[in-house]
Each structure stands twice: as C-alpha cells, then as structure tokens.
Amino acid sequence: MSLAAHLVVALIALLHVWFLVLEMFLWTRPSGRRAFGLTKEFAEQSKVLAANQGLYNGFLAAGLLWGLWLGDAGRAITLFFLGCVLVAGLFGGMTASRKILWVQGLPALIGLILVMLT
C-alpha cells in the first residue's frame, strides 16, 4: 500500500478508537453528551447501548490496524474492514445523522479507493 493509503487507514482506525472511548467511557459525561447532543437523562438511559456500539467501533479499529500490521498480506483484511466502515457510515448517515456520512463514510470511501489503487 502507498504511504497515503497507510495514513488514511491509520487515521480511520484512530477515529474509531476515539468513537470507542466516546461511546464506552464518556457517553454520560459532559464531553460525551456534548459530542452527541444528548440530555443527561437520555445518556443515562442509553449508556449500555452506546457501550455496545463503542465495542463494535473498537472491532473496526482492530481490524484496520491488523490489516496495516500485516502489510501487503493484509490488503484483503484492510479492504474488508474499510467496507464495513463504509456500510456503517452509509447506514448511520441515512438513519441517525447525515454528519456520519462525512465523518465515517467519506474517509472510508477515500481509504478504499487509495488501497485499491495500490
């Protein structure tokens, strides 16, 4: 993979680690509530669901990092996990917030293109 592809995939992985932290550990704290525009009551009621969602984001990050760690041998793994991120971004953008298209979907699409070009 090219340096640009490596950097974009690494950035997407780090972004998903951040999502894990926000959803698993900061969901009910002021910074987490502010990031998602949540009331204190809603955050408390939904914290178990958010933690589950955060765990899935952690799996996406782990898969991307695994693919990077394997180098050229991990290209298929990297493409698979970028595809998963793209699908999650598209679904989230259509069902939850259009912002998810830009924050999650667009970087995944760029990553897919860069990895496929190398």
mmCIF file of N, CA and C in Angstrom:
data_model
loop_
_atom_site.group_PDB
_atom_site.id
_atom_site.type_symbol
_atom_site.label_atom_id
_atom_site.label_comp_id
_atom_site.label_asym_id
_atom_site.label_seq_id
_atom_site.Cartn_x
_atom_site.Cartn_y
_atom_site.Cartn_z
ATOM 1 N N MET A 1 0.844 -1.187 0.000
ATOM 2 C CA MET A 1 0.000 0.000 0.000
ATOM 3 C C MET A 1 0.881 1.239 0.000
ATOM 4 N N SER A 2 0.370 2.295 -0.564
ATOM 5 C CA SER A 2 1.094 3.558 -0.602
ATOM 6 C C SER A 2 1.094 4.204 0.782
ATOM 7 N N LEU A 3 1.973 5.157 0.944
ATOM 8 C CA LEU A 3 2.027 5.897 2.206
ATOM 9 C C LEU A 3 0.705 6.603 2.478
ATOM 10 N N ALA A 4 0.113 7.185 1.431
ATOM 11 C CA ALA A 4 -1.170 7.877 1.600
ATOM 12 C C ALA A 4 -2.247 6.907 2.072
ATOM 13 N N ALA A 5 -2.287 5.708 1.487
ATOM 14 C CA ALA A 5 -3.270 4.704 1.908
ATOM 15 C C ALA A 5 -3.040 4.304 3.354
ATOM 16 N N HIS A 6 -1.787 4.066 3.726
ATOM 17 C CA HIS A 6 -1.467 3.716 5.111
ATOM 18 C C HIS A 6 -1.925 4.802 6.082
ATOM 19 N N LEU A 7 -1.642 6.044 5.742
ATOM 20 C CA LEU A 7 -2.000 7.154 6.635
ATOM 21 C C LEU A 7 -3.511 7.296 6.784
ATOM 22 N N VAL A 8 -4.244 7.171 5.684
ATOM 23 C CA VAL A 8 -5.700 7.299 5.756
ATOM 24 C C VAL A 8 -6.302 6.151 6.559
ATOM 25 N N VAL A 9 -5.835 4.934 6.326
ATOM 26 C CA VAL A 9 -6.353 3.779 7.077
ATOM 27 C C VAL A 9 -6.022 3.933 8.561
ATOM 28 N N ALA A 10 -4.815 4.362 8.875
ATOM 29 C CA ALA A 10 -4.438 4.572 10.279
ATOM 30 C C ALA A 10 -5.308 5.653 10.919
ATOM 31 N N LEU A 11 -5.572 6.727 10.186
ATOM 32 C CA LEU A 11 -6.432 7.796 10.701
ATOM 33 C C LEU A 11 -7.846 7.277 10.968
ATOM 34 N N ILE A 12 -8.374 6.473 10.058
ATOM 35 C CA ILE A 12 -9.712 5.902 10.250
ATOM 36 C C ILE A 12 -9.721 4.989 11.465
ATOM 37 N N ALA A 13 -8.677 4.200 11.635
ATOM 38 C CA ALA A 13 -8.588 3.325 12.810
ATOM 39 C C ALA A 13 -8.568 4.151 14.092
ATOM 40 N N LEU A 14 -7.765 5.200 14.120
ATOM 41 C CA LEU A 14 -7.704 6.061 15.307
ATOM 42 C C LEU A 14 -9.036 6.754 15.567
ATOM 43 N N LEU A 15 -9.711 7.140 14.511
ATOM 44 C CA LEU A 15 -11.034 7.741 14.647
ATOM 45 C C LEU A 15 -11.997 6.760 15.335
ATOM 46 N N HIS A 16 -11.914 5.497 14.966
ATOM 47 C CA HIS A 16 -12.800 4.500 15.570
ATOM 48 C C HIS A 16 -12.399 4.151 16.998
ATOM 49 N N VAL A 17 -11.126 4.274 17.311
ATOM 50 C CA VAL A 17 -10.716 4.152 18.719
ATOM 51 C C VAL A 17 -11.338 5.302 19.514
ATOM 52 N N TRP A 18 -11.334 6.504 18.936
ATOM 53 C CA TRP A 18 -11.951 7.660 19.601
ATOM 54 C C TRP A 18 -13.451 7.441 19.789
ATOM 55 N N PHE A 19 -14.122 6.884 18.763
ATOM 56 C CA PHE A 19 -15.544 6.571 18.903
ATOM 57 C C PHE A 19 -15.757 5.592 20.051
ATOM 58 N N LEU A 20 -14.882 4.592 20.167
ATOM 59 C CA LEU A 20 -14.965 3.632 21.269
ATOM 60 C C LEU A 20 -14.899 4.359 22.609
ATOM 61 N N VAL A 21 -13.939 5.247 22.753
ATOM 62 C CA VAL A 21 -13.775 5.983 24.013
ATOM 63 C C VAL A 21 -15.015 6.827 24.296
ATOM 64 N N LEU A 22 -15.498 7.550 23.294
ATOM 65 C CA LEU A 22 -16.681 8.394 23.476
ATOM 66 C C LEU A 22 -17.895 7.568 23.901
ATOM 67 N N GLU A 23 -18.114 6.448 23.230
ATOM 68 C CA GLU A 23 -19.333 5.678 23.461
ATOM 69 C C GLU A 23 -19.248 4.767 24.674
ATOM 70 N N MET A 24 -18.065 4.273 24.997
ATOM 71 C CA MET A 24 -17.951 3.349 26.126
ATOM 72 C C MET A 24 -17.649 4.047 27.451
ATOM 73 N N PHE A 25 -16.899 5.139 27.398
ATOM 74 C CA PHE A 25 -16.411 5.732 28.636
ATOM 75 C C PHE A 25 -16.877 7.172 28.889
ATOM 76 N N LEU A 26 -17.224 7.904 27.835
ATOM 77 C CA LEU A 26 -17.582 9.316 28.015
ATOM 78 C C LEU A 26 -19.047 9.609 27.719
ATOM 79 N N TRP A 27 -19.820 8.607 27.378
ATOM 80 C CA TRP A 27 -21.211 8.785 26.949
ATOM 81 C C TRP A 27 -22.030 9.631 27.919
ATOM 82 N N THR A 28 -21.914 9.382 29.213
ATOM 83 C CA THR A 28 -22.729 10.095 30.203
ATOM 84 C C THR A 28 -22.022 11.331 30.769
ATOM 85 N N ARG A 29 -20.797 11.557 30.398
ATOM 86 C CA ARG A 29 -20.060 12.731 30.873
ATOM 87 C C ARG A 29 -20.376 13.933 29.983
ATOM 88 N N PRO A 30 -20.145 15.125 30.483
ATOM 89 C CA PRO A 30 -20.470 16.319 29.686
ATOM 90 C C PRO A 30 -19.841 16.323 28.291
ATOM 91 N N SER A 31 -18.587 15.901 28.171
ATOM 92 C CA SER A 31 -17.939 15.912 26.850
ATOM 93 C C SER A 31 -18.601 14.926 25.895
ATOM 94 N N GLY A 32 -18.964 13.758 26.385
ATOM 95 C CA GLY A 32 -19.645 12.772 25.552
ATOM 96 C C GLY A 32 -21.045 13.219 25.170
ATOM 97 N N ARG A 33 -21.763 13.765 26.125
ATOM 98 C CA ARG A 33 -23.126 14.252 25.832
ATOM 99 C C ARG A 33 -23.085 15.395 24.823
ATOM 100 N N ARG A 34 -22.088 16.268 24.962
ATOM 101 C CA ARG A 34 -21.946 17.397 24.043
ATOM 102 C C ARG A 34 -21.610 16.899 22.628
ATOM 103 N N ALA A 35 -20.748 15.895 22.528
ATOM 104 C CA ALA A 35 -20.354 15.362 21.216
ATOM 105 C C ALA A 35 -21.544 14.808 20.446
ATOM 106 N N PHE A 36 -22.498 14.225 21.168
ATOM 107 C CA PHE A 36 -23.652 13.605 20.521
ATOM 108 C C PHE A 36 -24.948 14.391 20.713
ATOM 109 N N GLY A 37 -24.879 15.511 21.419
ATOM 110 C CA GLY A 37 -26.073 16.336 21.634
ATOM 111 C C GLY A 37 -27.123 15.631 22.477
ATOM 112 N N LEU A 38 -26.698 15.007 23.565
ATOM 113 C CA LEU A 38 -27.598 14.213 24.407
ATOM 114 C C LEU A 38 -27.963 14.934 25.699
ATOM 115 N N THR A 39 -29.156 14.674 26.157
ATOM 116 C CA THR A 39 -29.522 15.123 27.503
ATOM 117 C C THR A 39 -28.930 14.140 28.499
ATOM 118 N N LYS A 40 -28.794 14.594 29.734
ATOM 119 C CA LYS A 40 -28.259 13.723 30.780
ATOM 120 C C LYS A 40 -29.141 12.492 30.954
ATOM 121 N N GLU A 41 -30.443 12.696 30.909
ATOM 122 C CA GLU A 41 -31.381 11.587 31.108
ATOM 123 C C GLU A 41 -31.264 10.549 29.996
ATOM 124 N N PHE A 42 -31.230 11.023 28.745
ATOM 125 C CA PHE A 42 -31.125 10.092 27.628
ATOM 126 C C PHE A 42 -29.801 9.331 27.666
ATOM 127 N N ALA A 43 -28.728 10.040 27.984
ATOM 128 C CA ALA A 43 -27.414 9.392 28.055
ATOM 129 C C ALA A 43 -27.423 8.278 29.105
ATOM 130 N N GLU A 44 -28.013 8.531 30.248
ATOM 131 C CA GLU A 44 -28.083 7.506 31.293
ATOM 132 C C GLU A 44 -28.917 6.309 30.836
ATOM 133 N N GLN A 45 -30.029 6.577 30.172
ATOM 134 C CA GLN A 45 -30.911 5.501 29.724
ATOM 135 C C GLN A 45 -30.295 4.665 28.610
ATOM 136 N N SER A 46 -29.424 5.250 27.827
ATOM 137 C CA SER A 46 -28.897 4.557 26.648
ATOM 138 C C SER A 46 -27.431 4.152 26.779
ATOM 139 N N LYS A 47 -26.849 4.275 27.963
ATOM 140 C CA LYS A 47 -25.409 4.039 28.097
ATOM 141 C C LYS A 47 -24.989 2.602 27.796
ATOM 142 N N VAL A 48 -25.833 1.626 28.056
ATOM 143 C CA VAL A 48 -25.481 0.240 27.744
ATOM 144 C C VAL A 48 -25.469 0.028 26.231
ATOM 145 N N LEU A 49 -26.443 0.603 25.546
ATOM 146 C CA LEU A 49 -26.468 0.506 24.085
ATOM 147 C C LEU A 49 -25.257 1.210 23.471
ATOM 148 N N ALA A 50 -24.909 2.360 24.005
ATOM 149 C CA ALA A 50 -23.765 3.113 23.495
ATOM 150 C C ALA A 50 -22.463 2.341 23.718
ATOM 151 N N ALA A 51 -22.334 1.696 24.875
ATOM 152 C CA ALA A 51 -21.131 0.905 25.149
ATOM 153 C C ALA A 51 -21.009 -0.244 24.150
ATOM 154 N N ASN A 52 -22.115 -0.868 23.827
ATOM 155 C CA ASN A 52 -22.116 -1.942 22.834
ATOM 156 C C ASN A 52 -21.674 -1.399 21.471
ATOM 157 N N GLN A 53 -22.197 -0.260 21.104
ATOM 158 C CA GLN A 53 -21.824 0.387 19.847
ATOM 159 C C GLN A 53 -20.340 0.741 19.851
ATOM 160 N N GLY A 54 -19.847 1.214 20.975
ATOM 161 C CA GLY A 54 -18.427 1.546 21.096
ATOM 162 C C GLY A 54 -17.544 0.326 20.920
ATOM 163 N N LEU A 55 -17.999 -0.802 21.455
ATOM 164 C CA LEU A 55 -17.238 -2.034 21.308
ATOM 165 C C LEU A 55 -17.112 -2.416 19.838
ATOM 166 N N TYR A 56 -18.191 -2.283 19.090
ATOM 167 C CA TYR A 56 -18.147 -2.576 17.652
ATOM 168 C C TYR A 56 -17.185 -1.638 16.927
ATOM 169 N N ASN A 57 -17.163 -0.379 17.319
ATOM 170 C CA ASN A 57 -16.201 0.543 16.720
ATOM 171 C C ASN A 57 -14.771 0.125 17.040
ATOM 172 N N GLY A 58 -14.571 -0.415 18.218
ATOM 173 C CA GLY A 58 -13.256 -0.938 18.577
ATOM 174 C C GLY A 58 -12.854 -2.111 17.701
ATOM 175 N N PHE A 59 -13.818 -2.968 17.367
ATOM 176 C CA PHE A 59 -13.526 -4.089 16.474
ATOM 177 C C PHE A 59 -13.138 -3.585 15.075
ATOM 178 N N LEU A 60 -13.819 -2.545 14.612
ATOM 179 C CA LEU A 60 -13.459 -1.973 13.313
ATOM 180 C C LEU A 60 -12.026 -1.434 13.346
ATOM 181 N N ALA A 61 -11.691 -0.729 14.402
ATOM 182 C CA ALA A 61 -10.331 -0.201 14.542
ATOM 183 C C ALA A 61 -9.313 -1.336 14.596
ATOM 184 N N ALA A 62 -9.613 -2.374 15.360
ATOM 185 C CA ALA A 62 -8.697 -3.509 15.481
ATOM 186 C C ALA A 62 -8.477 -4.181 14.126
ATOM 187 N N GLY A 63 -9.539 -4.339 13.364
ATOM 188 C CA GLY A 63 -9.404 -4.956 12.049
ATOM 189 C C GLY A 63 -8.553 -4.130 11.107
ATOM 190 N N LEU A 64 -8.743 -2.820 11.132
ATOM 191 C CA LEU A 64 -7.934 -1.943 10.278
ATOM 192 C C LEU A 64 -6.462 -1.967 10.693
ATOM 193 N N LEU A 65 -6.219 -1.941 11.984
ATOM 194 C CA LEU A 65 -4.837 -1.990 12.469
ATOM 195 C C LEU A 65 -4.193 -3.336 12.166
ATOM 196 N N TRP A 66 -4.960 -4.404 12.250
ATOM 197 C CA TRP A 66 -4.476 -5.737 11.909
ATOM 198 C C TRP A 66 -4.045 -5.774 10.439
ATOM 199 N N GLY A 67 -4.898 -5.254 9.576
ATOM 200 C CA GLY A 67 -4.572 -5.209 8.158
ATOM 201 C C GLY A 67 -3.310 -4.418 7.886
ATOM 202 N N LEU A 68 -3.159 -3.278 8.560
ATOM 203 C CA LEU A 68 -1.943 -2.472 8.396
ATOM 204 C C LEU A 68 -0.718 -3.224 8.891
ATOM 205 N N TRP A 69 -0.853 -3.888 10.035
ATOM 206 C CA TRP A 69 0.260 -4.611 10.636
ATOM 207 C C TRP A 69 0.766 -5.719 9.706
ATOM 208 N N LEU A 70 -0.148 -6.356 8.979
ATOM 209 C CA LEU A 70 0.232 -7.428 8.063
ATOM 210 C C LEU A 70 0.865 -6.921 6.776
ATOM 211 N N GLY A 71 0.777 -5.620 6.538
ATOM 212 C CA GLY A 71 1.368 -5.051 5.325
ATOM 213 C C GLY A 71 0.613 -5.487 4.082
ATOM 214 N N ASP A 72 1.363 -5.804 3.022
ATOM 215 C CA ASP A 72 0.722 -6.196 1.764
ATOM 216 C C ASP A 72 -0.125 -7.453 1.928
ATOM 217 N N ALA A 73 0.249 -8.335 2.821
ATOM 218 C CA ALA A 73 -0.520 -9.558 3.068
ATOM 219 C C ALA A 73 -1.874 -9.252 3.708
ATOM 220 N N GLY A 74 -2.025 -8.070 4.284
ATOM 221 C CA GLY A 74 -3.269 -7.688 4.942
ATOM 222 C C GLY A 74 -4.188 -6.838 4.092
ATOM 223 N N ARG A 75 -3.892 -6.725 2.814
ATOM 224 C CA ARG A 75 -4.691 -5.868 1.927
ATOM 225 C C ARG A 75 -6.166 -6.270 1.922
ATOM 226 N N ALA A 76 -6.451 -7.554 1.799
ATOM 227 C CA ALA A 76 -7.843 -8.019 1.770
ATOM 228 C C ALA A 76 -8.543 -7.729 3.097
ATOM 229 N N ILE A 77 -7.831 -7.887 4.192
ATOM 230 C CA ILE A 77 -8.401 -7.597 5.518
ATOM 231 C C ILE A 77 -8.713 -6.105 5.628
ATOM 232 N N THR A 78 -7.771 -5.288 5.182
ATOM 233 C CA THR A 78 -7.972 -3.840 5.221
ATOM 234 C C THR A 78 -9.174 -3.435 4.375
ATOM 235 N N LEU A 79 -9.276 -4.000 3.179
ATOM 236 C CA LEU A 79 -10.416 -3.694 2.311
ATOM 237 C C LEU A 79 -11.735 -4.132 2.949
ATOM 238 N N PHE A 80 -11.742 -5.306 3.567
ATOM 239 C CA PHE A 80 -12.961 -5.790 4.224
ATOM 240 C C PHE A 80 -13.407 -4.826 5.323
ATOM 241 N N PHE A 81 -12.477 -4.435 6.197
ATOM 242 C CA PHE A 81 -12.863 -3.567 7.302
ATOM 243 C C PHE A 81 -13.199 -2.154 6.835
ATOM 244 N N LEU A 82 -12.533 -1.664 5.802
ATOM 245 C CA LEU A 82 -12.926 -0.371 5.242
ATOM 246 C C LEU A 82 -14.335 -0.455 4.662
ATOM 247 N N GLY A 83 -14.660 -1.576 4.034
ATOM 248 C CA GLY A 83 -16.018 -1.782 3.533
ATOM 249 C C GLY A 83 -17.032 -1.778 4.653
ATOM 250 N N CYS A 84 -16.693 -2.419 5.771
ATOM 251 C CA CYS A 84 -17.588 -2.415 6.939
ATOM 252 C C CYS A 84 -17.799 -1.002 7.464
ATOM 253 N N VAL A 85 -16.725 -0.233 7.533
ATOM 254 C CA VAL A 85 -16.823 1.154 7.996
ATOM 255 C C VAL A 85 -17.696 1.968 7.035
ATOM 256 N N LEU A 86 -17.507 1.760 5.741
ATOM 257 C CA LEU A 86 -18.310 2.488 4.759
ATOM 258 C C LEU A 86 -19.792 2.149 4.907
ATOM 259 N N VAL A 87 -20.114 0.880 5.041
ATOM 260 C CA VAL A 87 -21.523 0.477 5.208
ATOM 261 C C VAL A 87 -22.090 1.088 6.487
ATOM 262 N N ALA A 88 -21.320 1.045 7.570
ATOM 263 C CA ALA A 88 -21.780 1.640 8.830
ATOM 264 C C ALA A 88 -21.994 3.141 8.664
ATOM 265 N N GLY A 89 -21.098 3.804 7.941
ATOM 266 C CA GLY A 89 -21.236 5.237 7.704
ATOM 267 C C GLY A 89 -22.451 5.573 6.864
ATOM 268 N N LEU A 90 -22.704 4.766 5.833
ATOM 269 C CA LEU A 90 -23.883 4.990 5.000
ATOM 270 C C LEU A 90 -25.168 4.753 5.786
ATOM 271 N N PHE A 91 -25.200 3.668 6.537
ATOM 272 C CA PHE A 91 -26.396 3.349 7.328
ATOM 273 C C PHE A 91 -26.639 4.421 8.392
ATOM 274 N N GLY A 92 -25.574 4.796 9.110
ATOM 275 C CA GLY A 92 -25.714 5.831 10.123
ATOM 276 C C GLY A 92 -26.127 7.164 9.537
ATOM 277 N N GLY A 93 -25.594 7.476 8.362
ATOM 278 C CA GLY A 93 -25.950 8.724 7.701
ATOM 279 C C GLY A 93 -27.401 8.769 7.267
ATOM 280 N N MET A 94 -27.939 7.612 6.902
ATOM 281 C CA MET A 94 -29.339 7.554 6.470
ATOM 282 C C MET A 94 -30.316 7.443 7.635
ATOM 283 N N THR A 95 -29.878 6.876 8.749
ATOM 284 C CA THR A 95 -30.813 6.611 9.840
ATOM 285 C C THR A 95 -30.627 7.476 11.080
ATOM 286 N N ALA A 96 -29.439 7.965 11.321
ATOM 287 C CA ALA A 96 -29.188 8.696 12.567
ATOM 288 C C ALA A 96 -28.871 10.169 12.326
ATOM 289 N N SER A 97 -27.799 10.425 11.584
ATOM 290 C CA SER A 97 -27.371 11.806 11.344
ATOM 291 C C SER A 97 -26.575 11.868 10.052
ATOM 292 N N ARG A 98 -26.890 12.827 9.210
ATOM 293 C CA ARG A 98 -26.169 12.970 7.941
ATOM 294 C C ARG A 98 -24.686 13.256 8.177
ATOM 295 N N LYS A 99 -24.361 13.792 9.331
ATOM 296 C CA LYS A 99 -22.968 14.075 9.686
ATOM 297 C C LYS A 99 -22.112 12.806 9.641
ATOM 298 N N ILE A 100 -22.719 11.667 9.934
ATOM 299 C CA ILE A 100 -21.990 10.394 9.943
ATOM 300 C C ILE A 100 -21.466 10.057 8.552
ATOM 301 N N LEU A 101 -22.185 10.474 7.512
ATOM 302 C CA LEU A 101 -21.699 10.258 6.147
ATOM 303 C C LEU A 101 -20.327 10.888 5.946
ATOM 304 N N TRP A 102 -20.146 12.078 6.480
ATOM 305 C CA TRP A 102 -18.903 12.824 6.276
ATOM 306 C C TRP A 102 -17.809 12.392 7.240
ATOM 307 N N VAL A 103 -18.181 12.057 8.465
ATOM 308 C CA VAL A 103 -17.192 11.714 9.493
ATOM 309 C C VAL A 103 -16.717 10.269 9.362
ATOM 310 N N GLN A 104 -17.606 9.375 8.962
ATOM 311 C CA GLN A 104 -17.266 7.954 8.900
ATOM 312 C C GLN A 104 -17.268 7.417 7.461
ATOM 313 N N GLY A 105 -18.294 7.744 6.707
ATOM 314 C CA GLY A 105 -18.429 7.191 5.368
ATOM 315 C C GLY A 105 -17.415 7.705 4.365
ATOM 316 N N LEU A 106 -17.251 9.020 4.286
ATOM 317 C CA LEU A 106 -16.329 9.601 3.315
ATOM 318 C C LEU A 106 -14.879 9.162 3.535
ATOM 319 N N PRO A 107 -14.356 9.205 4.777
ATOM 320 C CA PRO A 107 -12.987 8.712 4.960
ATOM 321 C C PRO A 107 -12.829 7.242 4.549
ATOM 322 N N ALA A 108 -13.847 6.423 4.838
ATOM 323 C CA ALA A 108 -13.767 5.009 4.446
ATOM 324 C C ALA A 108 -13.730 4.864 2.926
ATOM 325 N N LEU A 109 -14.526 5.651 2.238
ATOM 326 C CA LEU A 109 -14.531 5.610 0.777
ATOM 327 C C LEU A 109 -13.166 6.026 0.219
ATOM 328 N N ILE A 110 -12.614 7.085 0.777
ATOM 329 C CA ILE A 110 -11.286 7.537 0.354
ATOM 330 C C ILE A 110 -10.254 6.450 0.625
ATOM 331 N N GLY A 111 -10.327 5.843 1.796
ATOM 332 C CA GLY A 111 -9.420 4.754 2.134
ATOM 333 C C GLY A 111 -9.539 3.585 1.181
ATOM 334 N N LEU A 112 -10.762 3.195 0.866
ATOM 335 C CA LEU A 112 -10.984 2.100 -0.087
ATOM 336 C C LEU A 112 -10.352 2.407 -1.440
ATOM 337 N N ILE A 113 -10.587 3.599 -1.919
ATOM 338 C CA ILE A 113 -10.033 3.993 -3.212
ATOM 339 C C ILE A 113 -8.509 3.959 -3.185
ATOM 340 N N LEU A 114 -7.919 4.521 -2.141
ATOM 341 C CA LEU A 114 -6.452 4.551 -2.051
ATOM 342 C C LEU A 114 -5.861 3.158 -1.959
ATOM 343 N N VAL A 115 -6.478 2.281 -1.175
ATOM 344 C CA VAL A 115 -5.961 0.921 -1.037
ATOM 345 C C VAL A 115 -6.125 0.157 -2.350
ATOM 346 N N MET A 116 -7.231 0.333 -3.032
ATOM 347 C CA MET A 116 -7.455 -0.377 -4.284
ATOM 348 C C MET A 116 -6.534 0.118 -5.397
ATOM 349 N N LEU A 117 -6.103 1.366 -5.322
ATOM 350 C CA LEU A 117 -5.207 1.908 -6.343
ATOM 351 C C LEU A 117 -3.766 1.431 -6.181
ATOM 352 N N THR A 118 -3.460 0.830 -5.049
ATOM 353 C CA THR A 118 -2.069 0.390 -4.827
ATOM 354 C C THR A 118 -1.904 -1.094 -5.006
#
